[in-house]
Amino acid sequence: MLQLQVTNSPFNEEQVELLNRLLPTLTQTQQIWLGGYISAMTLQGAAAVSAAAPAVFTAPSASTAAAGGTVEPAISREVTVLFGSQTGNCQRLASSLSGKLKEQGFEITVSAMNSFKPNTLKKVENLLILVSTHGEGEPPDNARSFHEFLNSKRAPRLEHLRFSVLALGDTSYEFFCQTGKDFDQKLEELGGQRLSPRVDCDLDYDEQVAAWMEQVITALNGAGSAPAIAEEAVLAAEHAESLQSAYSRNNPFQAEVLENLNLNGRGSDRETRHLELSLAGSNITFEPGDALGVYPENHPRLVDEIIAAMGWNSDERVPLNKKGEEGTLREALLRHYEITVLTKPLLEQAAKLSSAAGLHELLLPDRAPQLKEYIQGRDLLDLIQDFSPWDVPARSFVTILRKLPARLYSIASSYKANPEEVHFTVRAVRYESHGRERYGVCSVHCAERVQPGDTLPIYIQNNPNFKLPANPDVPVIMIGPGTGVAPFRSFLEEREEQGAAGKTWLFYGDRHFVTDFLYQTDWQRMLKDGVLTKLDVAFSRDTEEKVYVQHRLLEHSRELYAWLQEGAHIYVCGDEKHMAHDVHSALISVIQEEGGLSPEAAAAYLDNLQQEQRYQRDVY
Amino acid sequence: MANNESAVKPIGGPPSDVEHIKLESNYLRGALVETLSNPITGSLPEDDNRLLKFHGSYMQDDRDLRSERERSKLEPAFQFMLRVVAPGGVATPAQWLVMDELAHKYGNGTLRLTTRQAFQMHGVLKWNLKKTIKTINDTLMTTLAACGDVNRNVMSGPNPYQSEVHAEVYEWARRISDHLSPRTPAYHEIWLDGEKVVDSKEGVEVEPIYGPVYLPRKFKIGLAVPPSNDVDVFSQDLGLIAILEDGKLAGFNISVGGGMGMTHGDTNTYPQLGRVIGFCRLEQVIDLAEKTVTIQRDYGNRSVRKNARFKYTIDRHGLEWFTGELQHRLGWALEPARSYHFDHNGDRYGWVKGVNGKWNLTLYIQSGRIQDTENSKLMTGLREIALIHGGNFRLTPNQNLIIANVSSVKKRKVMELAQQYGLTDGAHHSALRRSSMSCVALPTCGLAMAEAERYLPHLLDKLEPIINEAGLRDEEIIIRMTGCPNGCARPALGEISFIGKAPGRYNMYLGAGFTGDRLNKLYKENIDEKEILETLEPIIHRYAKERQSGEHFGDFVIRSGYVKAVTSGLNFHD
């Protein structure tokens, strides 16, 4: 070690002598401890200095604190302990550390990283991380998602955060303690301050762990929370600035895609996408139950086939809309005109541009059934191919096409829980019809051609008829098989944010438990946390007899009726054709059976619920 | 013996979590009935999962899918491994057909023959466990005690040559297995719709041998018939070596304190070989096994699970103490050990005729996996054989399979079916491959740090050209691979062994004895395939050139100074 001298250090002669006497006698543990102790003293000093100069803070909360006569900032006693553990070591250590901190009067939240909601990180002031490293520098499984989050563009600034990292590893590996190092570095980059330096431990870790814990506890006991006041001030300022959004259906917001993932497991015959969009800068907000309008793009292959079939030129300039804006033909067919649906008016307009006898025949008054049959499941390419030849310039043809409409999706997130974000759920529609693969326009666009970083034109469609009860104590029954479950994720996230006391009961169903349980881990966490009181599921293809949500309703008729009698609201979302009808009948059966009513009286009971807005549906 | 008793106390320290779980489980019931029926998750809570092991099943998940499912907001692809007890690895054709059917109906369509001669089925969903276990039970097999802190599947050499002795030794394996089987009615209640039995009648212990907290850790027993040490008798907690006198089974030499498992980086854990402490007569065997188990029950470490195996109990207190305590509990002393000789621990492939005049076909099964692949319809072929077979099947301790006791009349038909479905005695493989063994590891085993079953065949593809070039194609070299240091493929007894450390990285061990009589030693740490091949190639060539007559690879690497001979588990880490 370097010998301290007056010339190579900031110390005077007496200090140098004392230090030179002390330092060589220290064990490694003592050195680490002392290092942490001194950093903690420094932090404490800095906090005291900040507090002594309240002029630094101009925001209201800081002046309130000053007005209250408190010179010293309140020391936060809340500590969040997160662990990432493969074999249980870090978990055990986290629990032991938490015990120690509790003894010291700290309020502790301890959790595996993947059980911790990353959007609450912004609220954390003291964060202690215990994490191991696996294989070639990989995080443990339950740290992976949090690791990804911190390294994503969604990671928040953490200027108010104090943290310390304990890294477990094995020096026989090349990337020793890499995950701990990653967290340590990332938290610093995001603006966090170290409570005490990171400690990297080898297999024989007891001593180093103990030293780290002591340092952390010392630092926590010493450190104040002045920057947290600054943070509150910033939040208050942001809130005051919030404005009404300027975006709408006619002026959609180009929302950046943050996440686009498949909710179905490998081996499923379904593909359901979960998309998360950023609303940053839009001032768009929404309520649970609202829908998201999304403007899609047509499938490029279909567009190209149409252009080829007509012998057009992709780059030809054509009108994009009635306002007279122009663009290339390809652009127009991709983003501006509907090409996947045939309508009678479209065929009539097309007939004016065609001499094909077949088309004119199909439009004769007595051929209505044939026309209807023809339109079903066919698209513009069919029309073009079935009634060729055509000799129409693209400029004229596109004017007979409808504007490409937006698609509406139930919003799957709560704005309160995920500020400046909106999540939605869409199941990819693919089927074969008339000898050709067909694709749902928006769903397949989202599934195949939208990547994080791309944007989607969106707007909010309010739905006042699908709203949580104003009173958070009122019980809520939610029936949402398949993608119908989406709004209930929003409902429950909202209730969680509200700290609502009312009971909640979700009925969910799909084909297979293993691959089709949409948002399974979200529901599991909510059940564990008590946000969701009950969850009943029906997977129709796992058993010999097909089971659906309505069967579960009937199985639980007594309890269901009791909830209704307690004033519960019922919500149904999803398929209109079959599910909503079956569920409606099942509800009548339940009321009839348990309430001892006639079928008519039971139906009236349900109608009455509907009148009172206690039975709301969002079906499609 | 009174002095002895007072001198040695069970180890102190607070009982481990698992001890609490066992104690509070009410003889292995826990909350299993309830948690098995929870429809929201395909998993069981940790406590019940611990208990489930005693019922013969481990909760696992498909680790290949873990990350992608987490992203998809799906829980891990939880599934259950079911292990079926088959003492001595013997199964009837009817039992084989049931296992085959269940594997397709509820499992992942394959079966795994284990290194302890048991069946394993993977990929059973929680909701199908009960139906599967019940069907297994209906065919007179059980999963009870296939895992957990109890005596596990009792091994016995399936040696087809000495058919008479085999039958007798197998019978002892079965009797020991029955005697040490747990008595709790929980298994019947949970899986077989048995009536809930009112337990704890005043003063009557439900588990007369185990007691309410069972053993501190698993306990393994194996019976070997010299000259074959196929069961790796010294790797067993309790090993029995058949002593034949005038062609008749006279009794067994007793070996105690072997075991394979260890923990990377913890030198307080180590593999150990059993030591022979004497000879026991046939009629004394059951009593001896029971008393040995009860000594471990009373003296094993219940505080630190990784030091809980019987081998640590023996090493902590000494062999002398153990023989004294055993004698005290038995009321009689073991006789001096009798002479025996082991030649090998591998299998002898192909057709052989037993002294009973029946034929036996030993098939080479890569890593013990029964499945249909593009190259061979192994699973279908064995099903077809089971349909016409009048003898039985024997799972070997090297994960191979014997079609045993085939009459001369049926032999031709079995041969035809074997040919038709591509079943092989391994003759076209190198002797190295035929002497290979690996555990399951990824993607189902929760403990695996690296691949084993899925990777060893590929490594062998790369080693075989080296072996061929060195002219060693017909030289048996025992090669073993496991994905973690717990030792399922008995890696500490490989002349060449690999124990997984991280994906694609292994510790390499060399120098075990060819007959299972010496542990190997760490030679290279944390190496990848390239380093494995670069390291082994010159050693193999040198072995080919410099070996002495009859010298096995494991002996050669010691004589040539690559590694020091390990004489006891206590110097394994030196």
PDB file of N, CA and C in Angstrom, chain A residues 422-448:
ATOM      1  N   VAL A 422     -49.592   3.243 -22.042  1.00  0.00           N
ATOM      2  CA  VAL A 422     -50.851   2.539 -22.233  1.00  0.00           C
ATOM      3  C   VAL A 422     -50.521   1.145 -22.767  1.00  0.00           C
ATOM      4  N   HIS A 423     -51.194   0.150 -22.187  1.00  0.00           N
ATOM      5  CA  HIS A 423     -50.980  -1.239 -22.610  1.00  0.00           C
ATOM      6  C   HIS A 423     -52.262  -1.750 -23.252  1.00  0.00           C
ATOM      7  N   PHE A 424     -52.119  -2.578 -24.268  1.00  0.00           N
ATOM      8  CA  PHE A 424     -53.306  -3.232 -24.810  1.00  0.00           C
ATOM      9  C   PHE A 424     -52.983  -4.638 -25.280  1.00  0.00           C
ATOM     10  N   THR A 425     -54.053  -5.387 -25.535  1.00  0.00           N
ATOM     11  CA  THR A 425     -53.931  -6.815 -25.778  1.00  0.00           C
ATOM     12  C   THR A 425     -54.615  -7.125 -27.095  1.00  0.00           C
ATOM     13  N   VAL A 426     -53.920  -7.822 -27.965  1.00  0.00           N
ATOM     14  CA  VAL A 426     -54.531  -8.104 -29.257  1.00  0.00           C
ATOM     15  C   VAL A 426     -54.166  -9.511 -29.713  1.00  0.00           C
ATOM     16  N   ARG A 427     -55.184 -10.244 -30.119  1.00  0.00           N
ATOM     17  CA  ARG A 427     -54.941 -11.621 -30.559  1.00  0.00           C
ATOM     18  C   ARG A 427     -54.813 -11.653 -32.077  1.00  0.00           C
ATOM     19  N   ALA A 428     -53.737 -12.212 -32.556  1.00  0.00           N
ATOM     20  CA  ALA A 428     -53.494 -12.252 -33.997  1.00  0.00           C
ATOM     21  C   ALA A 428     -54.549 -13.114 -34.679  1.00  0.00           C
ATOM     22  N   VAL A 429     -55.176 -12.526 -35.693  1.00  0.00           N
ATOM     23  CA  VAL A 429     -56.216 -13.254 -36.427  1.00  0.00           C
ATOM     24  C   VAL A 429     -55.630 -13.714 -37.752  1.00  0.00           C
ATOM     25  N   ARG A 430     -55.590 -15.021 -37.934  1.00  0.00           N
ATOM     26  CA  ARG A 430     -55.089 -15.581 -39.188  1.00  0.00           C
ATOM     27  C   ARG A 430     -55.993 -16.747 -39.543  1.00  0.00           C
ATOM     28  N   TYR A 431     -56.433 -16.799 -40.749  1.00  0.00           N
ATOM     29  CA  TYR A 431     -57.294 -17.909 -41.155  1.00  0.00           C
ATOM     30  C   TYR A 431     -57.220 -18.059 -42.661  1.00  0.00           C
ATOM     31  N   GLU A 432     -57.708 -19.186 -43.138  1.00  0.00           N
ATOM     32  CA  GLU A 432     -57.720 -19.372 -44.569  1.00  0.00           C
ATOM     33  C   GLU A 432     -59.136 -19.228 -45.088  1.00  0.00           C
ATOM     34  N   SER A 433     -59.268 -18.557 -46.200  1.00  0.00           N
ATOM     35  CA  SER A 433     -60.599 -18.380 -46.755  1.00  0.00           C
ATOM     36  C   SER A 433     -60.462 -18.304 -48.263  1.00  0.00           C
ATOM     37  N   HIS A 434     -61.341 -18.970 -48.966  1.00  0.00           N
ATOM     38  CA  HIS A 434     -61.320 -18.986 -50.436  1.00  0.00           C
ATOM     39  C   HIS A 434     -59.921 -19.247 -50.971  1.00  0.00           C
ATOM     40  N   GLY A 435     -59.260 -20.237 -50.353  1.00  0.00           N
ATOM     41  CA  GLY A 435     -57.982 -20.694 -50.868  1.00  0.00           C
ATOM     42  C   GLY A 435     -56.796 -19.789 -50.606  1.00  0.00           C
ATOM     43  N   ARG A 436     -56.949 -18.823 -49.731  1.00  0.00           N
ATOM     44  CA  ARG A 436     -55.821 -17.933 -49.470  1.00  0.00           C
ATOM     45  C   ARG A 436     -55.744 -17.609 -47.978  1.00  0.00           C
ATOM     46  N   GLU A 437     -54.501 -17.431 -47.451  1.00  0.00           N
ATOM     47  CA  GLU A 437     -54.290 -17.003 -46.066  1.00  0.00           C
ATOM     48  C   GLU A 437     -54.827 -15.588 -45.895  1.00  0.00           C
ATOM     49  N   ARG A 438     -55.584 -15.366 -44.842  1.00  0.00           N
ATOM     50  CA  ARG A 438     -56.087 -14.016 -44.568  1.00  0.00           C
ATOM     51  C   ARG A 438     -55.559 -13.570 -43.217  1.00  0.00           C
ATOM     52  N   TYR A 439     -55.381 -12.273 -43.077  1.00  0.00           N
ATOM     53  CA  TYR A 439     -54.808 -11.739 -41.842  1.00  0.00           C
ATOM     54  C   TYR A 439     -55.666 -10.613 -41.293  1.00  0.00           C
ATOM     55  N   GLY A 440     -55.868 -10.618 -39.977  1.00  0.00           N
ATOM     56  CA  GLY A 440     -56.470  -9.466 -39.330  1.00  0.00           C
ATOM     57  C   GLY A 440     -55.529  -8.279 -39.532  1.00  0.00           C
ATOM     58  N   VAL A 441     -56.067  -7.158 -39.978  1.00  0.00           N
ATOM     59  CA  VAL A 441     -55.193  -6.048 -40.378  1.00  0.00           C
ATOM     60  C   VAL A 441     -54.339  -5.557 -39.218  1.00  0.00           C
ATOM     61  N   CYS A 442     -55.014  -5.146 -38.152  1.00  0.00           N
ATOM     62  CA  CYS A 442     -54.269  -4.534 -37.054  1.00  0.00           C
ATOM     63  C   CYS A 442     -53.546  -5.587 -36.228  1.00  0.00           C
ATOM     64  N   SER A 443     -54.239  -6.733 -35.986  1.00  0.00           N
ATOM     65  CA  SER A 443     -53.636  -7.723 -35.096  1.00  0.00           C
ATOM     66  C   SER A 443     -52.360  -8.293 -35.699  1.00  0.00           C
ATOM     67  N   VAL A 444     -52.381  -8.564 -36.988  1.00  0.00           N
ATOM     68  CA  VAL A 444     -51.188  -9.145 -37.605  1.00  0.00           C
ATOM     69  C   VAL A 444     -50.118  -8.066 -37.821  1.00  0.00           C
ATOM     70  N   HIS A 445     -50.582  -6.843 -38.044  1.00  0.00           N
ATOM     71  CA  HIS A 445     -49.607  -5.742 -38.097  1.00  0.00           C
ATOM     72  C   HIS A 445     -48.849  -5.680 -36.770  1.00  0.00           C
ATOM     73  N   CYS A 446     -49.611  -5.703 -35.667  1.00  0.00           N
ATOM     74  CA  CYS A 446     -48.976  -5.653 -34.340  1.00  0.00           C
ATOM     75  C   CYS A 446     -48.109  -6.882 -34.096  1.00  0.00           C
ATOM     76  N   ALA A 447     -48.592  -8.036 -34.577  1.00  0.00           N
ATOM     77  CA  ALA A 447     -47.865  -9.272 -34.285  1.00  0.00           C
ATOM     78  C   ALA A 447     -46.586  -9.400 -35.101  1.00  0.00           C
ATOM     79  N   GLU A 448     -46.619  -8.922 -36.347  1.00  0.00           N
ATOM     80  CA  GLU A 448     -45.499  -9.232 -37.238  1.00  0.00           C
ATOM     81  C   GLU A 448     -44.613  -8.050 -37.599  1.00  0.00           C
TER      82      GLU A 448
END
